[in-house]
mmCIF file of C-alpha atoms in Angstrom:
data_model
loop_
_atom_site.group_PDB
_atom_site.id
_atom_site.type_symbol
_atom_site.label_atom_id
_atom_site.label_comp_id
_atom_site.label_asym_id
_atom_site.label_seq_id
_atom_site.Cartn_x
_atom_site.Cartn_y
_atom_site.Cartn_z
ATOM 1 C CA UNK A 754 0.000 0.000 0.000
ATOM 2 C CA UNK A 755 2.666 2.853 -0.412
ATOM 3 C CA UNK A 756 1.191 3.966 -3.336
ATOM 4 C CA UNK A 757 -2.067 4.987 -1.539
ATOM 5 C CA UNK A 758 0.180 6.394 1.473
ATOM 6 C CA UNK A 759 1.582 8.523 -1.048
ATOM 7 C CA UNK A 760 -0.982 9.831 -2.525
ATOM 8 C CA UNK A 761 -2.370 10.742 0.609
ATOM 9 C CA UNK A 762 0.539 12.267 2.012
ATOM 10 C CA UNK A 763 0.525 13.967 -1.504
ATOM 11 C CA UNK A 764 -3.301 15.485 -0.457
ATOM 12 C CA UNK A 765 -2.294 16.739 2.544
ATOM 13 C CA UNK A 766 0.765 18.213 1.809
ATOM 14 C CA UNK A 767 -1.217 20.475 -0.942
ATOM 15 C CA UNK A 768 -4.436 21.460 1.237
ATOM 16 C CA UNK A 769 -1.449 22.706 3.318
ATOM 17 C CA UNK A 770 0.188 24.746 0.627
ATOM 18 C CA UNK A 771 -3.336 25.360 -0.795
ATOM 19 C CA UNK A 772 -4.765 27.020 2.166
ATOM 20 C CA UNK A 773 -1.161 28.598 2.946
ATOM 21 C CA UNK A 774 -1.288 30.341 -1.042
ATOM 22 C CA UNK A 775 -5.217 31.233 -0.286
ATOM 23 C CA UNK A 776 -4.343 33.196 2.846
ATOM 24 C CA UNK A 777 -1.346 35.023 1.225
ATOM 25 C CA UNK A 778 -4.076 36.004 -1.428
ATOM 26 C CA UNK A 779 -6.592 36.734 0.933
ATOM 27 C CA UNK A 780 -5.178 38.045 4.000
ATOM 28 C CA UNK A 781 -8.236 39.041 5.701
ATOM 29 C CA UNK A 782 -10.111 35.939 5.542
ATOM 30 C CA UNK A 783 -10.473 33.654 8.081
ATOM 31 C CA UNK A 784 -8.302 30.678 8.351
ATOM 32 C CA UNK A 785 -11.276 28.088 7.897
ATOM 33 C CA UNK A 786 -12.311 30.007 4.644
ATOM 34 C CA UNK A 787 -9.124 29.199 3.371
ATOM 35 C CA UNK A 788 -8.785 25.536 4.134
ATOM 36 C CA UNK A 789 -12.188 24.619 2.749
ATOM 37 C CA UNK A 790 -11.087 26.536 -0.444
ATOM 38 C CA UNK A 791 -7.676 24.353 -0.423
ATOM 39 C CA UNK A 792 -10.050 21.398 0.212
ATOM 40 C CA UNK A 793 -12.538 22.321 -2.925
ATOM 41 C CA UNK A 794 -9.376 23.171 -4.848
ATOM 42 C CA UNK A 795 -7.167 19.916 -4.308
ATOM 43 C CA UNK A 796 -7.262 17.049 -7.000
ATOM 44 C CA UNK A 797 -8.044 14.230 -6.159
ATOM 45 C CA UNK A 798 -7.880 11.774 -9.121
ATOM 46 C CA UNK A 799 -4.438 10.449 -9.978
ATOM 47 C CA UNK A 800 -2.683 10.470 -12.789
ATOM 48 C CA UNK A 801 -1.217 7.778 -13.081
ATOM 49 C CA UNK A 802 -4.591 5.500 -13.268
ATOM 50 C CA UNK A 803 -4.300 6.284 -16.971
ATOM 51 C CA UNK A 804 -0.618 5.151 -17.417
ATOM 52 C CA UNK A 805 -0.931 1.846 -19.183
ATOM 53 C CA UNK A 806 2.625 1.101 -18.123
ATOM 54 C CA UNK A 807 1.142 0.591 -14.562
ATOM 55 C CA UNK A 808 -0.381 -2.683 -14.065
ATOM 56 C CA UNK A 809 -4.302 -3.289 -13.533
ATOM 57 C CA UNK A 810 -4.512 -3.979 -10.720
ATOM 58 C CA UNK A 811 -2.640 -1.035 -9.093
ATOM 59 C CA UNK A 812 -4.734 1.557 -11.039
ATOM 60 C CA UNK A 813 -7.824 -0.214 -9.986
ATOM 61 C CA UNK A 814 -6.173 0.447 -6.272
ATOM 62 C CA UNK A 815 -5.385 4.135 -7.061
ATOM 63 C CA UNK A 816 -8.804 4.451 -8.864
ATOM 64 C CA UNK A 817 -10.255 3.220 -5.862
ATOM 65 C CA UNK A 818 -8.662 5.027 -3.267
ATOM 66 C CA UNK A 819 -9.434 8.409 -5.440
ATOM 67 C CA UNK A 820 -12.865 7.771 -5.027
ATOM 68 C CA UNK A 821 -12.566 7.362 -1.269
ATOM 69 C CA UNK A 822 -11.009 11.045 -1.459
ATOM 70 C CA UNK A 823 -13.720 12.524 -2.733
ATOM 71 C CA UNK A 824 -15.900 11.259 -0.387
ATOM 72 C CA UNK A 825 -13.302 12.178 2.886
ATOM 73 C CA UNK A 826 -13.327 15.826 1.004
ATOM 74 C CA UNK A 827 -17.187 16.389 0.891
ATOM 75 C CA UNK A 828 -17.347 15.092 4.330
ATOM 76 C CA UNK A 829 -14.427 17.564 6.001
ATOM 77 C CA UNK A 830 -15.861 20.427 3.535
ATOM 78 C CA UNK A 831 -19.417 19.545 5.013
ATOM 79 C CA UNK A 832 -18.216 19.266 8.555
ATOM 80 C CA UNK A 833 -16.124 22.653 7.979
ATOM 81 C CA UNK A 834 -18.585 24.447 6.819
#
């Protein structure tokens, strides 16, 4: 599973540098604002489910685990706001 580790670790690191980058563009927001922005903004399928290089059954994993993002997202954007 250190694909899917990565890929999360790769979410979080960029709703950190996403809501960082929104409140350097919007200073006077509030910090919540910013991280539900970050957490609208961030992509969450991966690449690499395309890459035919990669074998089946590891895209199906990634392709998977993207959808489980999507639903983690809506839930801490619902909970947030």
């Amino acid at each position: 599973m250190p694909i899917v580790a990565s890929v999360f670790k790769g979410m979080t690191l960029n709703n950190y540098f996403g809501t960082f980058a929104a409140q350097l563009i919007f200073p006077n927001e509030p910090s919540i604002y910013m991280l539900l922005l970050a957490l609208l903004l961030t992509p969450t399928d991966a690449a690499v489910v395309n890459d035919t290089k990669m074998p089946k059954t590891i895209r199906s994993t990634i392709n998977v685990e993207s959808g489980l993002n999507d639903d983690i997202i809506s839930l801490l954007s619902l909970l947030l706001s």
